[in-house]
Coordinates of C-alpha atoms in Angstrom, one line a residue:
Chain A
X1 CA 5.9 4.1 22.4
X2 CA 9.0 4.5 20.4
X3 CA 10.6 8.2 19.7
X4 CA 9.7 7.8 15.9
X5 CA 5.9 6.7 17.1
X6 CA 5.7 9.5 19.6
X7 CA 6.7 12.3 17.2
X8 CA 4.4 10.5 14.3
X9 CA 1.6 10.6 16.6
X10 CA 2.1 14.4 17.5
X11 CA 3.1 15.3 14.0
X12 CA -0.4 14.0 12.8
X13 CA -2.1 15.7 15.1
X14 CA -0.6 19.3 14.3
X15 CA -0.8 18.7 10.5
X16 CA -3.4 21.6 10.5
X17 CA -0.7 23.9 11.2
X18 CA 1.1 25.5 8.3
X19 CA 4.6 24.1 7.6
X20 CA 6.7 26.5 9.6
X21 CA 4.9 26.3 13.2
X22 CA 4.7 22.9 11.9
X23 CA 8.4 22.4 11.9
X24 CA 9.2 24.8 14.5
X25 CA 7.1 22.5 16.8
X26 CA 8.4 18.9 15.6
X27 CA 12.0 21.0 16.1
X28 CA 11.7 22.1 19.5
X29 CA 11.0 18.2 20.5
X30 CA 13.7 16.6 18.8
X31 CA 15.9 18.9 20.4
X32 CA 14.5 18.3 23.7
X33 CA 14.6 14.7 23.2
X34 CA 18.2 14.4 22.2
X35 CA 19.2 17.0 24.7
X36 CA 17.6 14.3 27.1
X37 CA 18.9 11.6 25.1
X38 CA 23.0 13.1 25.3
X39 CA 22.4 13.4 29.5
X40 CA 21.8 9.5 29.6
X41 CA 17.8 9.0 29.5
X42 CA 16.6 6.1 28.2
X43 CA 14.5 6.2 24.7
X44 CA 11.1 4.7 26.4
X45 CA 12.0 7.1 29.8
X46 CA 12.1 10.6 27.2
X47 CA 8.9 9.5 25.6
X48 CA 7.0 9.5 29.1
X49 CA 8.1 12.6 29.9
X50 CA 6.8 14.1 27.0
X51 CA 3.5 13.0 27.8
X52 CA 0.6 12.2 25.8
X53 CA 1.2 13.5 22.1
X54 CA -2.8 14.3 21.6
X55 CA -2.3 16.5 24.9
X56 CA 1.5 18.3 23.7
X57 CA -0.1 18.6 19.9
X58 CA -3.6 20.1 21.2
X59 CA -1.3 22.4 23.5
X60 CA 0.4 23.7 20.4
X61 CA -2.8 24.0 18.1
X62 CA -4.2 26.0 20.9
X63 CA -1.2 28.4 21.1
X64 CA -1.5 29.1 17.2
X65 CA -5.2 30.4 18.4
X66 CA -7.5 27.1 17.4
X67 CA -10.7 27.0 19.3
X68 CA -9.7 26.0 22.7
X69 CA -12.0 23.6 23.1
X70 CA -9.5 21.3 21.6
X71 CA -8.3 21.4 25.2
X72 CA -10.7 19.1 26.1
X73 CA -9.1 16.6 23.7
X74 CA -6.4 15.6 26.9
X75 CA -7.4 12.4 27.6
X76 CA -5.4 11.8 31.2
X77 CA -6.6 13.3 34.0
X78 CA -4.7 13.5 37.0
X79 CA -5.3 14.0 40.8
X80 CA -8.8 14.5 42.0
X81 CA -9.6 16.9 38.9
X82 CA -13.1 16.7 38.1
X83 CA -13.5 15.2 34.6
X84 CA -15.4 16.5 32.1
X85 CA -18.8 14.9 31.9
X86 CA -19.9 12.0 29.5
X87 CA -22.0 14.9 27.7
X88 CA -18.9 16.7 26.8
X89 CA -16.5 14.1 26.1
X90 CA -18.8 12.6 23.9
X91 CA -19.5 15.8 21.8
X92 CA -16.0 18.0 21.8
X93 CA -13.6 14.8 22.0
X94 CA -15.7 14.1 18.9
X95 CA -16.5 17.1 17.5
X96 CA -13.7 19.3 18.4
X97 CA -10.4 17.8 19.2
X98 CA -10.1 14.2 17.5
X99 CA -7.1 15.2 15.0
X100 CA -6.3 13.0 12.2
X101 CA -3.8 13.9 9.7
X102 CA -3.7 17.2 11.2
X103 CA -8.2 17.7 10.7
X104 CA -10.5 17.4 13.2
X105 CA -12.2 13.9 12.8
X106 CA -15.2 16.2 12.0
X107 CA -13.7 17.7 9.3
X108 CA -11.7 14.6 8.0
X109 CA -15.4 13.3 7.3
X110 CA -16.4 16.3 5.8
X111 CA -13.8 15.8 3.1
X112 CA -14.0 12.3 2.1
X113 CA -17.4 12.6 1.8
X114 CA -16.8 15.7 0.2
X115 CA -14.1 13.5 -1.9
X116 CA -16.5 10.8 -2.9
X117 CA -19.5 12.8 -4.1
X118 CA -16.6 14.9 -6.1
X119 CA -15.5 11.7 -7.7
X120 CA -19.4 10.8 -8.6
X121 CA -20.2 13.8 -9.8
X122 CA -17.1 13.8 -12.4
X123 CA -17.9 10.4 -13.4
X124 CA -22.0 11.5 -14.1
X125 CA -20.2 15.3 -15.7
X126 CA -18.1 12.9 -17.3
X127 CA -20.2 10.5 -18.9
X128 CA -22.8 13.2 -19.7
X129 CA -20.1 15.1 -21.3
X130 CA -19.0 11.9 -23.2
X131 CA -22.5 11.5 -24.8
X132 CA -23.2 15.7 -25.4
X133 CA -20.1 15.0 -27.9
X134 CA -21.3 12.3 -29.1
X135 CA -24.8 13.5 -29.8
X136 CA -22.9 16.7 -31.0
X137 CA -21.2 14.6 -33.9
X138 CA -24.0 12.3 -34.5
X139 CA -26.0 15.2 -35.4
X140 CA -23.6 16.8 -37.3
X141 CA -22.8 14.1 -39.4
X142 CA -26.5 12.9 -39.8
X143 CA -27.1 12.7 -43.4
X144 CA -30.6 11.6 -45.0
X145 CA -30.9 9.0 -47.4
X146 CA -33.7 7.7 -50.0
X147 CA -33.1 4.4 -51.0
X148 CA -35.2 2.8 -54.0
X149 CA -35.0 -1.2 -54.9
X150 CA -34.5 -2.5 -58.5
X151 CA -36.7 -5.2 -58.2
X152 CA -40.7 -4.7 -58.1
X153 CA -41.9 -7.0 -55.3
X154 CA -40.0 -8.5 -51.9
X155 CA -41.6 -11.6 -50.6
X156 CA -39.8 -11.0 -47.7
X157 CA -38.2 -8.3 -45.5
X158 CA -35.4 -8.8 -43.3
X159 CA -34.6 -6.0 -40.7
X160 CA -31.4 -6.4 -38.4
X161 CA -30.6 -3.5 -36.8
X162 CA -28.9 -2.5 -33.5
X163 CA -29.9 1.1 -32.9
X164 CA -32.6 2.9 -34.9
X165 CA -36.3 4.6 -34.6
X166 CA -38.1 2.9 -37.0
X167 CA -41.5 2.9 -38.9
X168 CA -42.7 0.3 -41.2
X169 CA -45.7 1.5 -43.5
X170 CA -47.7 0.8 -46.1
X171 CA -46.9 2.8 -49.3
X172 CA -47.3 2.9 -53.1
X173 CA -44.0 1.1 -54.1
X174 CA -40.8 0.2 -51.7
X175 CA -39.0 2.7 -50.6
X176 CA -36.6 2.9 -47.7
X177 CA -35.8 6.4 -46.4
X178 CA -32.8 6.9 -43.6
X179 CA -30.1 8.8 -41.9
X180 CA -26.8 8.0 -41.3
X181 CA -24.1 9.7 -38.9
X182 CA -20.3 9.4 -38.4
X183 CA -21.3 5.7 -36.1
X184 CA -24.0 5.0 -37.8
X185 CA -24.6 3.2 -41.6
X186 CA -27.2 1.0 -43.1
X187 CA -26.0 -1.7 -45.6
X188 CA -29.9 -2.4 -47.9
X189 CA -29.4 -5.5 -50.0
X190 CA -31.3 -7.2 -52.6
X191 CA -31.5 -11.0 -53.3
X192 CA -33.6 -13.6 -54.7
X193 CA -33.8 -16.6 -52.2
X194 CA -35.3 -19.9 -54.0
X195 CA -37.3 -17.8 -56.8
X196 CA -38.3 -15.4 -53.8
X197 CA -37.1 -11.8 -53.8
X198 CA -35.8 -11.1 -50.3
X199 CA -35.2 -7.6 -48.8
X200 CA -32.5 -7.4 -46.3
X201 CA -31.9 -3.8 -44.3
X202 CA -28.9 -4.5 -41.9
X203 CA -27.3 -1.6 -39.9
X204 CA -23.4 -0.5 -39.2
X205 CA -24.2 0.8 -35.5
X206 CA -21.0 0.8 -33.6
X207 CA -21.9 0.2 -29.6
X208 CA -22.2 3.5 -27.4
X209 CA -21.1 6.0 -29.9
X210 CA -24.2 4.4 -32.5
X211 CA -27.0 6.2 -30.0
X212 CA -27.5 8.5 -32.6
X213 CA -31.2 8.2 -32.6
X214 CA -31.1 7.3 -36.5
X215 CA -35.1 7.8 -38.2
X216 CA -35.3 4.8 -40.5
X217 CA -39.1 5.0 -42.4
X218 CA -39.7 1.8 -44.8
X219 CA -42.4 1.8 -47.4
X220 CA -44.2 -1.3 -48.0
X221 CA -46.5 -1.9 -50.4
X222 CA -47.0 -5.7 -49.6
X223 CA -45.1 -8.3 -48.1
X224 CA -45.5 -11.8 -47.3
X225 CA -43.1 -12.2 -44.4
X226 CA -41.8 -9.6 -42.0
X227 CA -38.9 -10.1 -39.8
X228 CA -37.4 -7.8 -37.1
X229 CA -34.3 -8.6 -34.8
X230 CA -33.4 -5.0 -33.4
X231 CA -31.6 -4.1 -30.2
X232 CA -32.7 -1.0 -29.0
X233 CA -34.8 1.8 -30.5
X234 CA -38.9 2.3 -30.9
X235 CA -40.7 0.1 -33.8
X236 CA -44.1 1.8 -35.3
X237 CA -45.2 -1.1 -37.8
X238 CA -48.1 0.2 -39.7
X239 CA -50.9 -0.6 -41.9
X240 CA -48.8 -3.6 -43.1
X241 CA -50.6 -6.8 -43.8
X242 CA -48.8 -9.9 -43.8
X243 CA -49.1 -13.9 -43.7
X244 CA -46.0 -14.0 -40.9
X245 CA -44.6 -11.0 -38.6
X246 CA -41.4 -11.7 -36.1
X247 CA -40.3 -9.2 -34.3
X248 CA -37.4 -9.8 -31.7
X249 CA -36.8 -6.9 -30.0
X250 CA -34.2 -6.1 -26.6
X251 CA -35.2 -2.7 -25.8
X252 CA -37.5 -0.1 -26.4
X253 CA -41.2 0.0 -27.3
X254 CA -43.3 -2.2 -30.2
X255 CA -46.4 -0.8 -31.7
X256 CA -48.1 -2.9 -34.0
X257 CA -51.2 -0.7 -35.6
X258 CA -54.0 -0.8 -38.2
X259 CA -53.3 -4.4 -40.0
X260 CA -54.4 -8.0 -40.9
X261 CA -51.5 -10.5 -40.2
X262 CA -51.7 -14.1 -40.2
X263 CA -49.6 -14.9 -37.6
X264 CA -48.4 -12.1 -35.2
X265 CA -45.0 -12.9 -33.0
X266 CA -43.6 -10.5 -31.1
X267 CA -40.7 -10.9 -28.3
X268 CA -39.1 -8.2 -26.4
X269 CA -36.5 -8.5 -23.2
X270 CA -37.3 -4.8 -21.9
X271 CA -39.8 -2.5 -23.3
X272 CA -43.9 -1.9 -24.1
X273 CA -45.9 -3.8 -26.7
X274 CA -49.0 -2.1 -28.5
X275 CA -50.8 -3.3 -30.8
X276 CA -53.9 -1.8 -32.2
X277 CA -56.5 -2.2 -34.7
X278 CA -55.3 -5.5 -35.8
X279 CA -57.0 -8.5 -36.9
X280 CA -54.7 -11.8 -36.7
X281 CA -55.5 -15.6 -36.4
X282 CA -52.4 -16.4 -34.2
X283 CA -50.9 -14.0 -31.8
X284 CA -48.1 -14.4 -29.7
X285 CA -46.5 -12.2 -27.1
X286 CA -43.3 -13.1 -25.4
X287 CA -41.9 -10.4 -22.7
X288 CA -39.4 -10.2 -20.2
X289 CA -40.4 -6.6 -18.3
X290 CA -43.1 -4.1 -19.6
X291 CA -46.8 -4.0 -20.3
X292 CA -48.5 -5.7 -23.1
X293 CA -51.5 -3.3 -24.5
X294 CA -54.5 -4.4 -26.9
X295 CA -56.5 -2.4 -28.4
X296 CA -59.6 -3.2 -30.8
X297 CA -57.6 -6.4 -31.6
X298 CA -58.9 -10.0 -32.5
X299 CA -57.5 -13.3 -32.6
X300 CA -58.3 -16.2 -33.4
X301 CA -55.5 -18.0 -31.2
X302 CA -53.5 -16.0 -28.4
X303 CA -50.6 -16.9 -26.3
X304 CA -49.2 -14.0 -23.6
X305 CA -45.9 -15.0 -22.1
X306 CA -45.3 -12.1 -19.6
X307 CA -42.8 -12.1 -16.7
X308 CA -43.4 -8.9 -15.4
X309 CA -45.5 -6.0 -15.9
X310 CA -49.5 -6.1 -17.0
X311 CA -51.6 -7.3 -19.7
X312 CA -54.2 -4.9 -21.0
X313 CA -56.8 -4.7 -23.0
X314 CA -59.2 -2.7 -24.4
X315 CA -61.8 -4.5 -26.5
X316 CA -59.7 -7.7 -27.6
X317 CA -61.7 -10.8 -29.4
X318 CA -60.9 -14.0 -28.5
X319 CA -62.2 -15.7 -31.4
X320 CA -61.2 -19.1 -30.4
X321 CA -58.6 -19.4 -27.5
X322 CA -56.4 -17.3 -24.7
X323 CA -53.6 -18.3 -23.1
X324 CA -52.1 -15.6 -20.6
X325 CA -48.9 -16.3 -18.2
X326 CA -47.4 -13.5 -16.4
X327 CA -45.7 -14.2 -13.3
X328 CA -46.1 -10.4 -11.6
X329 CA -48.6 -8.1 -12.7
X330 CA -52.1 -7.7 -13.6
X331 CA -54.5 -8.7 -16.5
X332 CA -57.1 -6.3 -17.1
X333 CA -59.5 -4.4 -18.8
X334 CA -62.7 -5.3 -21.5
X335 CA -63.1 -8.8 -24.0
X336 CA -65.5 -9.1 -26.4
X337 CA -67.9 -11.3 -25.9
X338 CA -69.7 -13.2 -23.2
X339 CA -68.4 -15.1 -20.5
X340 CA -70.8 -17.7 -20.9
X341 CA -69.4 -18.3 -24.3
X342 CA -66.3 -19.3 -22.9
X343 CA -64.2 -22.3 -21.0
X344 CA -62.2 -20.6 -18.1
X345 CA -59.3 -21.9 -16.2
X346 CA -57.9 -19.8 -13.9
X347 CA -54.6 -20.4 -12.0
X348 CA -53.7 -17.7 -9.6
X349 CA -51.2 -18.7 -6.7
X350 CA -51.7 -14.8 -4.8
X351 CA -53.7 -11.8 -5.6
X352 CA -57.3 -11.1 -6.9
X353 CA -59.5 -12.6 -9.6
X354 CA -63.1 -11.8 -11.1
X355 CA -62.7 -14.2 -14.0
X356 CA -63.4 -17.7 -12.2
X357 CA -63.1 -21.4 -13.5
X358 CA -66.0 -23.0 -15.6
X359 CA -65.9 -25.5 -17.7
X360 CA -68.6 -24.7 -20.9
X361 CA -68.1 -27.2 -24.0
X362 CA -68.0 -24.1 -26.2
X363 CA -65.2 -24.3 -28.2
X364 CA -63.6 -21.4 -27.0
X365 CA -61.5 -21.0 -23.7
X366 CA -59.7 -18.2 -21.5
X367 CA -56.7 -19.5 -19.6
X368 CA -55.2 -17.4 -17.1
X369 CA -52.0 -18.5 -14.6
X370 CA -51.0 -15.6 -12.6
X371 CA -48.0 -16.0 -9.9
X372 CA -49.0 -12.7 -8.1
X373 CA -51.6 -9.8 -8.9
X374 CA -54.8 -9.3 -9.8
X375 CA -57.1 -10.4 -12.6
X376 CA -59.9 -7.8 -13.3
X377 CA -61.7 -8.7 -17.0
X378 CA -65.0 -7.3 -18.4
X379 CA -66.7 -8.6 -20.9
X380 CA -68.6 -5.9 -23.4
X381 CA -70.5 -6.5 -25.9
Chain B
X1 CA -18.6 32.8 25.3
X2 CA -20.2 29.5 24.6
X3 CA -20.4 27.5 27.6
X4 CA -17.8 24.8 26.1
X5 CA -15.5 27.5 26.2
X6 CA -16.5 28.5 29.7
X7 CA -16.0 25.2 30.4
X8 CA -11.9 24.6 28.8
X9 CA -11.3 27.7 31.3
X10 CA -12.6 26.2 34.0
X11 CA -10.9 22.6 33.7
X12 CA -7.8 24.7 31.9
X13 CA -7.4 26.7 35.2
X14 CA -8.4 23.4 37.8
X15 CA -5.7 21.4 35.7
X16 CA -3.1 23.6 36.5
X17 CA -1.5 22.3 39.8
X18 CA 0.5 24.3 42.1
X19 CA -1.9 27.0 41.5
X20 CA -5.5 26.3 43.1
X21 CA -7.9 28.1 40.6
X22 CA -5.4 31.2 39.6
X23 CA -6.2 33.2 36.3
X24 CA -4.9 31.6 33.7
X25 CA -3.1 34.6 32.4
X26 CA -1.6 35.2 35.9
X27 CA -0.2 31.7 35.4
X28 CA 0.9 32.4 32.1
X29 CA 2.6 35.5 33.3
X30 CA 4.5 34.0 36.0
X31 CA 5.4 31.5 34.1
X32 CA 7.0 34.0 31.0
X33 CA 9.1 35.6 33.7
X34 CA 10.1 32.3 35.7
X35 CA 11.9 31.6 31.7
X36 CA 13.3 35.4 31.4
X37 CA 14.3 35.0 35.2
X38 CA 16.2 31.9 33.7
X39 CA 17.8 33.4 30.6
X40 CA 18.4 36.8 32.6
X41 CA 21.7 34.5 34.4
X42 CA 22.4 33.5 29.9
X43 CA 21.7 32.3 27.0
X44 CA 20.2 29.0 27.6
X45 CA 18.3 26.1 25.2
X46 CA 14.8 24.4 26.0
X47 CA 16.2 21.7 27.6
X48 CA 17.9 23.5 30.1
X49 CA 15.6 26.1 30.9
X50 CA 12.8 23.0 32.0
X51 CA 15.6 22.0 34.4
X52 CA 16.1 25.6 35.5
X53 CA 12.3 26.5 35.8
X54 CA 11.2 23.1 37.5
X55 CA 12.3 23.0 41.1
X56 CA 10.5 26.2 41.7
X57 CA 7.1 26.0 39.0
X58 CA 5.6 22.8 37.9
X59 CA 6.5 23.2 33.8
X60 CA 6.1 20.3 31.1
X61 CA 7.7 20.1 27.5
X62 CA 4.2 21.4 26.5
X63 CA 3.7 24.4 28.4
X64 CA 7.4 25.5 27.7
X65 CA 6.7 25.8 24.3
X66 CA 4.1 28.3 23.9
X67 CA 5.8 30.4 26.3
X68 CA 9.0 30.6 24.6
X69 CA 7.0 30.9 21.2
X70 CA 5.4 33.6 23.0
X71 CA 8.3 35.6 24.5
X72 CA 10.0 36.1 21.4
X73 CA 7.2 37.2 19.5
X74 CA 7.2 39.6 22.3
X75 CA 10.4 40.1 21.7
X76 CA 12.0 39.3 25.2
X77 CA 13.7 37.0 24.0
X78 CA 15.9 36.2 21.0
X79 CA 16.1 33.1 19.3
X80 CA 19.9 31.5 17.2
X81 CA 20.5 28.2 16.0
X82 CA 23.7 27.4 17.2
X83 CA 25.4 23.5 16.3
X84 CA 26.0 21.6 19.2
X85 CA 27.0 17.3 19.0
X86 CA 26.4 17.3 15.2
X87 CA 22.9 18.9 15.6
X88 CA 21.4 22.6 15.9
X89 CA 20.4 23.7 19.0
X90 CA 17.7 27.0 19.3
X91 CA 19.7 29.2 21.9
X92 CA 17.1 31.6 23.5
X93 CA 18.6 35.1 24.5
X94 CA 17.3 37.8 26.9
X95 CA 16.2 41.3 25.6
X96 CA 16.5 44.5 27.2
X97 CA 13.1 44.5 26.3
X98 CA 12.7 41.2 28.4
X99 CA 14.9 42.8 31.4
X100 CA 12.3 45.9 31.3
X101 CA 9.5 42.9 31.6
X102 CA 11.0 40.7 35.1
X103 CA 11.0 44.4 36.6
X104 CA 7.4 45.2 35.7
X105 CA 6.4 41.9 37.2
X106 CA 8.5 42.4 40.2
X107 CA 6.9 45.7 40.7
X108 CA 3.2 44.1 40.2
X109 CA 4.2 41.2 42.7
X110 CA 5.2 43.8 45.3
X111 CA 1.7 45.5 44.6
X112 CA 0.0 42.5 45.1
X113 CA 1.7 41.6 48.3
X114 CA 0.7 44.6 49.6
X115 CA -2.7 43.6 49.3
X116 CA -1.9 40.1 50.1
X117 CA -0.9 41.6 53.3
X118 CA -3.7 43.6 53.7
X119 CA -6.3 40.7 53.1
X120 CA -4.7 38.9 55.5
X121 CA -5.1 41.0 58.4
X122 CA -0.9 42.0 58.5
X123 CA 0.6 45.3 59.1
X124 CA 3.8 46.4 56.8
X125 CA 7.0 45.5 58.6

């Protein structure tokens, strides 16, 4: 051990001192050591004789009236001193005396963890504080708009939006109603597409500071085709009939209610489907993570893509054919009908079934494929 | 007292060779007036007084400095920085505070020899 790594060493140790005894202490052994040095001692030679610098340090922090257990830190033991026991070197070397950067070791853990939760708890303060003000200007700068079209009749209604709450509903004439904050705008055009009047209601949103929780209501008297790309944001769609509904939704929950509609697709990446009180001929549910939910529904034709979550329903009429796929989950709950009415494949690699496979030349078939879960159907009348 | 403390005592005391199991602030004391003993011929500096002190008490660089700390917040001692090769030196001075102290002891001592005397089965001379 060098001079500089000996009075490193012993400085680190007594860094819990304040600064004078601090210095007073580093002073007395550089004096010593060149006062050894000047009478023709070797470097290395000095170094020994001052000893272990753990030992001179915890002599020093015990003099300035630290717990003197500390003592126990001395790690060589001379002669035939009795050591202290495994018991006690393994708690107060530990506990007490291990000094880093002037702490006990103890107390060096305390802080960085004490550091790290500070650091998470100002980024969560942070963030939380971020959106408060965001929320705090979105709301103050939320304006209500009513928006009415020149043209009588739309054929077809566009709706690409990013961030919004909205409901689609039947009403008298077409009417848009909405709110707008500092982040947040709606652009509503009007155009006639090859003799067809086309509705488009596109939305300004710009990313984080658009979570404004916007309310956008559309009236719709009638409409042939519906189409919905939104990002994120719940979708009410009510009492609207229609030859085609899309709906291609990434996040937040889909409720279809109270309608006839030709063809019925909806996709969403993250989020709940409903749809109740519907009749449709073709339905078609694509989902990445959430539950699908039917409720007094009837199709003629039904596909269920599902890669996570459950399938339920509660009294849905399978007029012609099912088709569900979910990969993890369940199928449940009550079909119309009779199961003798029906052809049924079922494909279930793990889990529980009480639909089972029959082939009935009916006309009308139940497919199931399940990767893992349970398949629990009753059929009502 | 916690028995971890009882315990630094007891290994404190059984560390300290050249006197068996003595109190700890017997050793201490003897120790403070082995330095003022030192200081009592002149000023002196740390380096010096270890020389001094060691052919008659076992002293380290370690136990040296407490006492010294503790002697001149005592105040039987005096403390100046003084240059010496390019570098300051601490110069450590006797009191008359410090003079008052070596008598004490050598008072104590005598007391205790007494008894020493006596325990051993002796008669005064």
């Amino acid at each position: 051990m060098t001079r500089r790594e000996w009075m490193k060493e012993f400085g680190k140790y007594i860094g819990g001192l304040n600064a004078d005894e601090r210095d007073r202490a580093m002073s007395f052994y550089a004096e010593l050591y060149n006062d050894k040095y000047d009478s023709g001692m070797r470097e290395a030679d000095i170094v020994k004789s001052f000893g272990d610098p753990r030992e001179a340090a915890c002599e020093v922090m015990r003099d300035a009236g630290k717990d003197p257990g500390e003592y126990l830190n001395v790690t060589h033991h001379e002669g035939n001193m009795a050591k202290p026991s495994p018991r006690f070197v393994a708690d107060d070397y530990n506990e007490r005396c291990d000094y880093v950067d002037g702490k006990p070791l103890k107390a060096r853990r305390r802080s960085v963890l004490l550091k790290v939760l500070s650091i998470i708890l100002c980024i969560v303060v942070g963030i939380g504080i971020f959106y408060a003000v965001i929320a705090i200007i979105n709301s103050a700068t939320k304006t209500s708009h009513v928006w009415e079209p020149t043209l009588d009749s739309f054929a077809k209604f566009d709706l690409d939006l990013s961030a919004a709450d909205v409901v689609v509903q039947r009403g008298d004439s077409w009417k848009i109603e909405y709110e707008t904050t500092a982040f947040n705008d709606f652009e509503i055009t009007e155009r006639t597409e090859s003799g067809m009047n086309v509705l488009d209601l596109g939305q300004h949103s710009m990313p984080v500071f658009g979570m404004g929780g916007v309310k956008v209501t559309v009236y719709v008297p009638a409409v042939d085709e519906l189409s919905v790309d939104m990002s994120a944001g719940n979708m009410i769609i009510d009492s609207v009939d229609a030859d085609v509904m899309k709906i291609d939704h990434s996040a937040g929950d889909i409720v279809v209610k109270n309608g006839s509609i030709e063809l019925l697709d909806v996709g969403n990446s993250a989020g709940g489907v409903s749809i109740e009180n519907v009749t449709t001929r073709t339905l078609s549910v694509d989902l990445s993570a959430g539950g699908v939910s039917l409720e007094n529904v009837s199709a003629e034709n039904s596909t269920f893509d599902v890669s996570a979550g459950g399938v339920n329903f509660n009294r849905f009429e399978v007029l012609s054919s099912m088709n569900v796929m979910l990969s993890a989950g369940s199928i449940s709950g009550t079909l119309v009908g009779k199961e003798e009415n029906y052809s049924v494949a079922v494909n279930l690699s793990a889990g529980s079934t009480n639909l089972v496979s029959a082939v009935r030349n009916t006309g009308k078939s139940i497919t199931a494929s399940l990767s893992a879960g349970s398949i629990e159907i009753t059929f009502v009348d | 007292m916690t028995f971890n403390t009882m315990y630094c005592i007891v290994y404190d005391i059984r560390e300290y060779k050249g006197f068996g199991s003595m109190d700890i602030q017997l050793k201490k004391g003897v120790l403070d007036v082995c330095v003022l003993a030192v200081l009592r011929r002149g000023e002196s500096y740390g380096y010096k007084i270890l020389q001094d002190v060691s052919p008659y008490m076992k002293i380290s660089e370690s136990t040296l400095y407490p006492v010294l700390k503790r002697l001149e917040s005592n105040g039987y001692v005096t403390v100046r920085s003084e240059e010496f090769n390019g570098r300051l030196r601490k110069y450590y001075g006797i009191t008359r505070k410090g003079i008052i102290r070596i008598n004490e002891f050598i008072l104590d001592i005598e007391e205790l020899d007494k008894a020493y005397r006596f325990i051993l089965g002796r008669k005064d001379k």
